[in-house]
Coordinates of C-alpha atoms and ligand atoms in Angstrom, one line a residue:
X102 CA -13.6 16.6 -23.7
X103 CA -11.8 13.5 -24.4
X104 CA -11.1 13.2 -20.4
X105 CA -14.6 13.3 -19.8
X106 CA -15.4 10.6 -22.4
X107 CA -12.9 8.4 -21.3
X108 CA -14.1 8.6 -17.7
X109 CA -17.7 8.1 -18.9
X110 CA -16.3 4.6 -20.4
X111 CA -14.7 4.3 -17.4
X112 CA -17.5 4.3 -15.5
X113 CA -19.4 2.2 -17.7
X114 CA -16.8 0.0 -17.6
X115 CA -16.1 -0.3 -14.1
X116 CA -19.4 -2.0 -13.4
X117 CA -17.9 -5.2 -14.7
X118 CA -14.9 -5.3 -13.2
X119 CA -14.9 -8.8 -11.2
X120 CA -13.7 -8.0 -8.4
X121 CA -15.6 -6.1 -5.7
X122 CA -14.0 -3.2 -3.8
X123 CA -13.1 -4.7 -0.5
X124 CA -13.9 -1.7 2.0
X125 CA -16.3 -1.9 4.4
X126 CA -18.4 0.7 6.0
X127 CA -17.1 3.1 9.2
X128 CA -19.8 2.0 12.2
X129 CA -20.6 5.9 12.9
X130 CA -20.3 6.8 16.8
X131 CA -21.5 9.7 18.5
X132 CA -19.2 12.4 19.8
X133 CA -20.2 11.6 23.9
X134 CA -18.6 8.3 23.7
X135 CA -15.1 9.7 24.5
X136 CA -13.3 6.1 24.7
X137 CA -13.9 5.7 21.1
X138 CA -11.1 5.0 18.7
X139 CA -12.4 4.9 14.6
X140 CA -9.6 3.1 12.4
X141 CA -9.6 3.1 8.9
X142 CA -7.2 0.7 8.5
X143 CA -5.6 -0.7 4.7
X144 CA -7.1 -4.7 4.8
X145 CA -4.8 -7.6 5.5
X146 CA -2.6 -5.1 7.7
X147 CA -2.9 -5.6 11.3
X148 CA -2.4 -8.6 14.2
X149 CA -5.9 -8.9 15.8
X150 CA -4.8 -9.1 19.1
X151 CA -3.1 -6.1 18.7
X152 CA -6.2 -4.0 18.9
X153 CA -8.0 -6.3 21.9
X154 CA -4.7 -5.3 23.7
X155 CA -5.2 -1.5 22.8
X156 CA -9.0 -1.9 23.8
X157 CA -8.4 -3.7 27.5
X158 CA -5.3 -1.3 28.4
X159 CA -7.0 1.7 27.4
X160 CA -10.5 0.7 28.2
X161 CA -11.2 2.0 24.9
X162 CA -13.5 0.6 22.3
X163 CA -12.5 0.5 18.2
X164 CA -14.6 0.3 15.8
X165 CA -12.2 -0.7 12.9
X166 CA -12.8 -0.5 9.2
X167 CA -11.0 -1.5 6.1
X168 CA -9.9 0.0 2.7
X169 CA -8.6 -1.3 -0.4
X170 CA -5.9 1.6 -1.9
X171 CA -4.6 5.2 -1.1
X172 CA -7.4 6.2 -3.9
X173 CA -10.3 5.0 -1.7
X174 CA -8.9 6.3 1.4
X175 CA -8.3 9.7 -0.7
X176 CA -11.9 9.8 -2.0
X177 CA -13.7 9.2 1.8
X178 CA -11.4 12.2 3.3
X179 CA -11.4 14.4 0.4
X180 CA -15.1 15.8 1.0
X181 CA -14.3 16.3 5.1
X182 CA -13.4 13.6 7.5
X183 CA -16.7 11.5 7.7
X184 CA -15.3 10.7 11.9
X185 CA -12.0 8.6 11.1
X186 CA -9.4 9.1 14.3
X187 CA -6.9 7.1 12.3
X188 CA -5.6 6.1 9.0
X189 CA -2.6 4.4 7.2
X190 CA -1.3 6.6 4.0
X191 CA 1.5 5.7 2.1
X192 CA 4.4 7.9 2.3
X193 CA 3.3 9.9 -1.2
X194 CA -0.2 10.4 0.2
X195 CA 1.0 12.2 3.2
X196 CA 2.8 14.5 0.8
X197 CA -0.4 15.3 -1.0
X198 CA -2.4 14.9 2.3
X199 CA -0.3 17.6 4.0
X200 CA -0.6 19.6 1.2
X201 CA -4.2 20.2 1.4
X202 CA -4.4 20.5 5.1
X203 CA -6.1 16.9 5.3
X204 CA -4.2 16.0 8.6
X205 CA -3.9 16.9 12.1
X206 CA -0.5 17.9 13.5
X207 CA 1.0 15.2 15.7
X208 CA 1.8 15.6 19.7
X209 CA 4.8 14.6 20.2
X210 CA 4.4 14.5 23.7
X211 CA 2.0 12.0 23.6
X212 CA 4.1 9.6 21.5
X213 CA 7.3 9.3 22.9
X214 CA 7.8 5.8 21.6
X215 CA 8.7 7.8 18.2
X216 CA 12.3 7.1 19.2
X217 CA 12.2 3.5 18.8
X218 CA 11.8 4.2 15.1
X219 CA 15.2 3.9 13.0
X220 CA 16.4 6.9 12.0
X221 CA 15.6 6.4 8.3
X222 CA 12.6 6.6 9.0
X223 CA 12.4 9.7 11.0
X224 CA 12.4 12.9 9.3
X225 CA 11.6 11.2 6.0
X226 CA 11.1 12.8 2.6
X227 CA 7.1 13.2 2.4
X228 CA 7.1 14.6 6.6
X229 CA 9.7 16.5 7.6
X230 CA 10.3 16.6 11.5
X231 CA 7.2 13.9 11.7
X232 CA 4.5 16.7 11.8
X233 CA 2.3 14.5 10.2
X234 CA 3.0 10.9 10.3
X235 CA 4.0 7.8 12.1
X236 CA 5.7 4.9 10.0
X237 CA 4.2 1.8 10.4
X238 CA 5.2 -0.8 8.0
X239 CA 7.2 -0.8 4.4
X240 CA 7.5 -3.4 1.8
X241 CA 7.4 -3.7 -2.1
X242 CA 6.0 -4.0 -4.9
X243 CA 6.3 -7.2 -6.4
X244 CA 5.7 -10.4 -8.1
X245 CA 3.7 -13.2 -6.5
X246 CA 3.4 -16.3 -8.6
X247 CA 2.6 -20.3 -8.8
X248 CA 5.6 -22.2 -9.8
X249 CA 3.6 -25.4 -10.5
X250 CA 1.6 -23.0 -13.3
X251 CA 5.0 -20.9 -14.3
X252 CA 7.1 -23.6 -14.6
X253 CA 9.7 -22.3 -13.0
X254 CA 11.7 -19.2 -11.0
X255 CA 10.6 -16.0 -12.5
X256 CA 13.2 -12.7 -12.0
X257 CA 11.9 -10.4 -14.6
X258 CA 9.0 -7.7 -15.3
X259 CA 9.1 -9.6 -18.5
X260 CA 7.3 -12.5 -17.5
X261 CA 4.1 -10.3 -16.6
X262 CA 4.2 -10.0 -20.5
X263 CA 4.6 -13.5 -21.5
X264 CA 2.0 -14.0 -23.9
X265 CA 1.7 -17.7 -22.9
X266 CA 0.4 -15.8 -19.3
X267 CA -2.6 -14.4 -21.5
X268 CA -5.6 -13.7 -19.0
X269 CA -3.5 -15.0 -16.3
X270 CA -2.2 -11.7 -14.7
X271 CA -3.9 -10.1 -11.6
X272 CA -2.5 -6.1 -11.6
X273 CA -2.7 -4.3 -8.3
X274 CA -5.7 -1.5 -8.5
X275 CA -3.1 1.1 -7.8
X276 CA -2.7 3.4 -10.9
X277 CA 1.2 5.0 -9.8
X278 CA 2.6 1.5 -8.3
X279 CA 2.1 -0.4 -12.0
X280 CA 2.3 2.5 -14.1
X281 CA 6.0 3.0 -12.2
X282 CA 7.3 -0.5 -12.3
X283 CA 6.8 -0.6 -16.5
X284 CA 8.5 3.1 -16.3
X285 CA 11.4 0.9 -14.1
X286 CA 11.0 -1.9 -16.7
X287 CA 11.3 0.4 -19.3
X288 CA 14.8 2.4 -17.7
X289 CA 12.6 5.4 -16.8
X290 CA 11.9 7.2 -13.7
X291 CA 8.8 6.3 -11.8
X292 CA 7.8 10.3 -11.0
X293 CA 8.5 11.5 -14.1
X294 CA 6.2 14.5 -15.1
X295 CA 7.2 14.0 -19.3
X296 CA 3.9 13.2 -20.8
X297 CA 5.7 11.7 -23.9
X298 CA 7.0 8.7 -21.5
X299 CA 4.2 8.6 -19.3
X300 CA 2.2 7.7 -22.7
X301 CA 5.0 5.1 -23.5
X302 CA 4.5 3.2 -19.9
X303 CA 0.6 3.4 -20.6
X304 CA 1.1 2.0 -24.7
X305 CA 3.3 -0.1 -23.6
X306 CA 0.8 -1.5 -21.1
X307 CA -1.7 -1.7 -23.9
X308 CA 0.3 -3.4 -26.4
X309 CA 0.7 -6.3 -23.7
X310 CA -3.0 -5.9 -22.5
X311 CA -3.9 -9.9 -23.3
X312 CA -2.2 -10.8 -20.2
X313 CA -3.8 -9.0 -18.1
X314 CA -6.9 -10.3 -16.5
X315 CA -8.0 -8.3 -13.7
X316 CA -7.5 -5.3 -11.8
X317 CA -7.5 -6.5 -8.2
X318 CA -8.3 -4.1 -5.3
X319 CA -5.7 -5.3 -2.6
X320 CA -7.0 -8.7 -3.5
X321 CA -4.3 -10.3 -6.1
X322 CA -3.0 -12.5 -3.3
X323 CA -6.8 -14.4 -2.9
X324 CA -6.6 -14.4 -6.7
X325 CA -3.6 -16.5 -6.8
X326 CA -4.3 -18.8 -4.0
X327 CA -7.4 -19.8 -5.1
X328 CA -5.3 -20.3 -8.3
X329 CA -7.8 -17.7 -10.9
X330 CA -4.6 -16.1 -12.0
X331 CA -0.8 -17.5 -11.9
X332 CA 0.9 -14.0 -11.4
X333 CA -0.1 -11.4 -9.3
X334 CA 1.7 -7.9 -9.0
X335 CA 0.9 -7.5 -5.2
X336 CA 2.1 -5.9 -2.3
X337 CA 4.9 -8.3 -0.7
X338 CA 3.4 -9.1 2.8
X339 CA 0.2 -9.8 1.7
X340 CA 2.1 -12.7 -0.8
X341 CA 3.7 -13.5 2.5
X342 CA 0.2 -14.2 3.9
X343 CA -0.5 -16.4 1.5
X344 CA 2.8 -18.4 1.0
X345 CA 2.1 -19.4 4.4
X346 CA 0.0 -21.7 3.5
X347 CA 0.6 -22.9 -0.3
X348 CA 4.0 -24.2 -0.6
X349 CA 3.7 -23.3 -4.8
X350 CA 3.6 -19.5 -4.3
X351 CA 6.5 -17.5 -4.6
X352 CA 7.3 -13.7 -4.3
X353 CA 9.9 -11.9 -5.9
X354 CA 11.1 -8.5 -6.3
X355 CA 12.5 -8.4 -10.2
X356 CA 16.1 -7.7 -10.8
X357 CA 15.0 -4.5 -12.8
X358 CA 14.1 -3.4 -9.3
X359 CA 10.4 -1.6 -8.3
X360 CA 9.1 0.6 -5.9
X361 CA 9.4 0.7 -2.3
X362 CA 7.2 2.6 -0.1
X363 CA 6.8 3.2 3.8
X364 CA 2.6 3.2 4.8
X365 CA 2.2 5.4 7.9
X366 CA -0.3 6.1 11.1
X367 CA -1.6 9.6 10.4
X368 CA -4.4 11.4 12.1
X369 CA -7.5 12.9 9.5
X370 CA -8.4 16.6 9.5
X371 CA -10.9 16.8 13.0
X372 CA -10.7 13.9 14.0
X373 CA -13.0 13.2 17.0
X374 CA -10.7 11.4 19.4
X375 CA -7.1 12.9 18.5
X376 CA -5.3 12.1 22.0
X377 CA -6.8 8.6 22.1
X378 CA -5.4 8.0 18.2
X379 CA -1.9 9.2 19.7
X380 CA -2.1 6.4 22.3
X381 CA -2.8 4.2 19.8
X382 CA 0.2 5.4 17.2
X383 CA 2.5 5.0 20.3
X384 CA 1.1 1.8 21.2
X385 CA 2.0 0.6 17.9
X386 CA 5.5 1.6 18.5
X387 CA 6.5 -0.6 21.6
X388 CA 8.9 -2.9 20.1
X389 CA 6.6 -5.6 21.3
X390 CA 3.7 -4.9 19.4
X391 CA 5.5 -3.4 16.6
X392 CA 6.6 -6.7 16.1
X393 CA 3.6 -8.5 16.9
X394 CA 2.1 -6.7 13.7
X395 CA 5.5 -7.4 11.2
X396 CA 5.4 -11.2 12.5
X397 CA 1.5 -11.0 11.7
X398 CA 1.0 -9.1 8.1
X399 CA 4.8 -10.3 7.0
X400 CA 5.8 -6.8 6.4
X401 CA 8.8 -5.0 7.4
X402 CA 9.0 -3.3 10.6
X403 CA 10.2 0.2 10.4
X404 CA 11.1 -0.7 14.3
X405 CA 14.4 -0.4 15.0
X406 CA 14.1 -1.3 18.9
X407 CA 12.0 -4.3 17.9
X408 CA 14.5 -5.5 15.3
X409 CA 17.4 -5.2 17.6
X410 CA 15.4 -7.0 20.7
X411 CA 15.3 -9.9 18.0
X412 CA 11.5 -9.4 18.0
X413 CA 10.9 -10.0 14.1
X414 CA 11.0 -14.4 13.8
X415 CA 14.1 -15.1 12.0
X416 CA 12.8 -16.1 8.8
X417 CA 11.4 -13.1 8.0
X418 CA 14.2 -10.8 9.5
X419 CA 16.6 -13.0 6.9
X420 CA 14.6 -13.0 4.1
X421 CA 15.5 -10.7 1.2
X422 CA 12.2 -10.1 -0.2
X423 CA 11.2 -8.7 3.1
X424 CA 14.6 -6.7 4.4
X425 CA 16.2 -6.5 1.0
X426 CA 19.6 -6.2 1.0
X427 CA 21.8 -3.7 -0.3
X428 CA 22.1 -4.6 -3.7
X429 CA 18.4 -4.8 -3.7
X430 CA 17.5 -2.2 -2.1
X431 CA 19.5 0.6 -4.6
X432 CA 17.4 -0.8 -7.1
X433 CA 13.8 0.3 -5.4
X434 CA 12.4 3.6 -5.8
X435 CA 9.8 5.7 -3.7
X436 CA 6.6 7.4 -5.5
X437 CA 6.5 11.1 -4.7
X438 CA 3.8 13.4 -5.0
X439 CA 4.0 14.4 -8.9
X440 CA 1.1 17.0 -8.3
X441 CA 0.0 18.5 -11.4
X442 CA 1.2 15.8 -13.2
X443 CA -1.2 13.2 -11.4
X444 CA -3.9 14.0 -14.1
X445 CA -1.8 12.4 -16.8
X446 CA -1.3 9.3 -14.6
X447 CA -5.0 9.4 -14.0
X448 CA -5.7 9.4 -17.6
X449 CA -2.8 7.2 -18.5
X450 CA -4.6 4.3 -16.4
X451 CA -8.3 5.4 -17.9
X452 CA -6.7 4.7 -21.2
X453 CA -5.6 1.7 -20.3
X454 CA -8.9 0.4 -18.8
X455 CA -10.7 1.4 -21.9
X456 CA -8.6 -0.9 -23.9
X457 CA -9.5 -3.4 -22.3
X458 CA -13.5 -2.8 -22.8
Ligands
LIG55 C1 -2.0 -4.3 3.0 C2 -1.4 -3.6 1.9 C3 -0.6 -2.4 2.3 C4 0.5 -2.1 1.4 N1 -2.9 -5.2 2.5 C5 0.3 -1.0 0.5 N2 1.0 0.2 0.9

């Protein structure tokens, strides 16, 4: 009972959240036009010329859509696959994905450019053997800020919760990504099932709710650039994108560490045009393009040809926020599927939301 009234508020509540959900619709196609390639695609997360390229040497046409979170992509598939050829889960979402039979099995065959993938990121912990999934990109969860507005370097979770940041703090509109980092913050483990510290992420959350002054669906990074919020907690390329052309923003992955994920091509439950998705995933992994799209969206390439060719410009291959380093990098943790445990996350973030009603 108190789940349904909680998502009641939540629904109530949602209606004034300012910022609108960025996905747009799927342009529907019918079946006899065989050359067509439906992308559902995260936003912010590909080189345009990479698809015109796709289009002229396939003589294929894409009609190319965006979403805003693994939740939104979730919910569209979740009822049957609405005509999507391809989409981009994160590594967790395959897990649950695969689970409930929501993707195709991948040819092989038809992507022999799998190879040029580093080894790390074959066979990887949510798709064993690849059945299911291509990486594409990985990154981080992090910090993107205005020095001008903070003052200063920031290295710490704790500065999300500086009161004198009240109202100034964008929050990624991903319930397991922030809900993790304050488990990190806090010396916990971001897929822990315990409802006891699960509740202690979410009050602690609450307590520092003041700061926080919007929930922003892939959209933290316009936020900060157009200066409605000094701190962001966004995905690092798409700070990147942004730094590129404000000299104030910064990014930073804090010293208590956060969570690192891997975002893959994956092919939806009947999809209409399986093989021509296949091209595409193996398009994507010519070094050269590969590239083209890490030099584009200022992620990291999962591309281990494309790396070595000296493909990725040097400023991102040597920066740390992009490849992080060793020392870094033990410090980042992957979200795994928590299953039945999800519910307590989902409730964890209604709470939180209610608070701030
Ligand atoms: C692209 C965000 C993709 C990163 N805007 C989240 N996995």
């Amino acid at each position: 009972m108190k789940r349904i009234i909680l998502l009641f508020l939540l629904f109530l509540f949602s209606a004034f959240i300012p910022v609108s959900c960025a996905s747009s619709p799927l342009i529907p196609v019918t079946p006899s036009e065989e050359n067509v390639l439906n992308i559902f695609n995260w936003s912010d997360y590909i080189a345009p010329e990479v698809i015109t390229a796709f289009e002229e040497k396939y003589n294929a046409k894409i009609n190319y859509s965006t979403y805003d979170s693994n939740e939104s992509l979730f919910a569209k598939l979740r009822g049957g696959n609405p005509g999507y050829d391809l989409i981009v889960p994160t590594g967790d979402y395959v897990e649950i994905m695969i689970k409930l039979g929501m993707l195709e099995k991948l040819n092989h065959d038809n992507i022999p450019n799998l190879k040029n993938l580093d080894d790390k990121f074959l066979d990887y912990f949510f798709d064993p053997g690849n059945q299911y999934s291509a990486a594409y990109q990985w990154g981080t969860a992090g910090i993107g800020y205005n020095i001008k507005e903070t003052g200063g370097e920031i290295d710490s979770w704790t500065a999300l919760f500086d009161p004198k940041f009240k109202n100034q703090v964008a929050l990624v509109e991903d319930l397991r990504v922030v809900l993790g980092l304050v488990l990190i913050y806090l010396g916990e483990d971001p897929n822990t099932t315990d409802p006891a510290v699960i509740e202690k992420a979410k009050d602690y959350l609450v307590r520092q709710k003041e700061v926080i002054s919007v929930f922003a669906p892939d959209t933290g990074q316009t936020l900060l650039e157009q200066g409605e919020v000094d701190l962001a907690v966004e995905w690092s390329g798409d700070i990147f994108q942004v730094m590129m052309d404000n000299p104030d923003l910064r990014y930073v992955i804090p010293k208590e560490g956060s969570i690192v994920w891997v975002d893959t091509l994956a092919i939806p439950k009947n999809a209409p045009h399986k093989e021509l998705a296949e091209k595409f995933i193996n398009f994507t992994l010519e070094p050269e393009i590969s590239a083209q799209i890490s030099n584009y969206v200022a992620y990291a390439t999962p591309n281990k040809v494309a790396l070595e060719q000296g493909l990725i410009t040097e400023s991102d291959r040597n920066n740390p926020a992009i490849y992080p380093p060793p020392e870094v990098y033990e410090r980042l943790q992957y979200l795994h599927d928590i299953g039945e445990a999800t519910i307590l996350y989902d409730d964890a973030w209604t709470e939180l939301k209610v608070s701030l009603w």
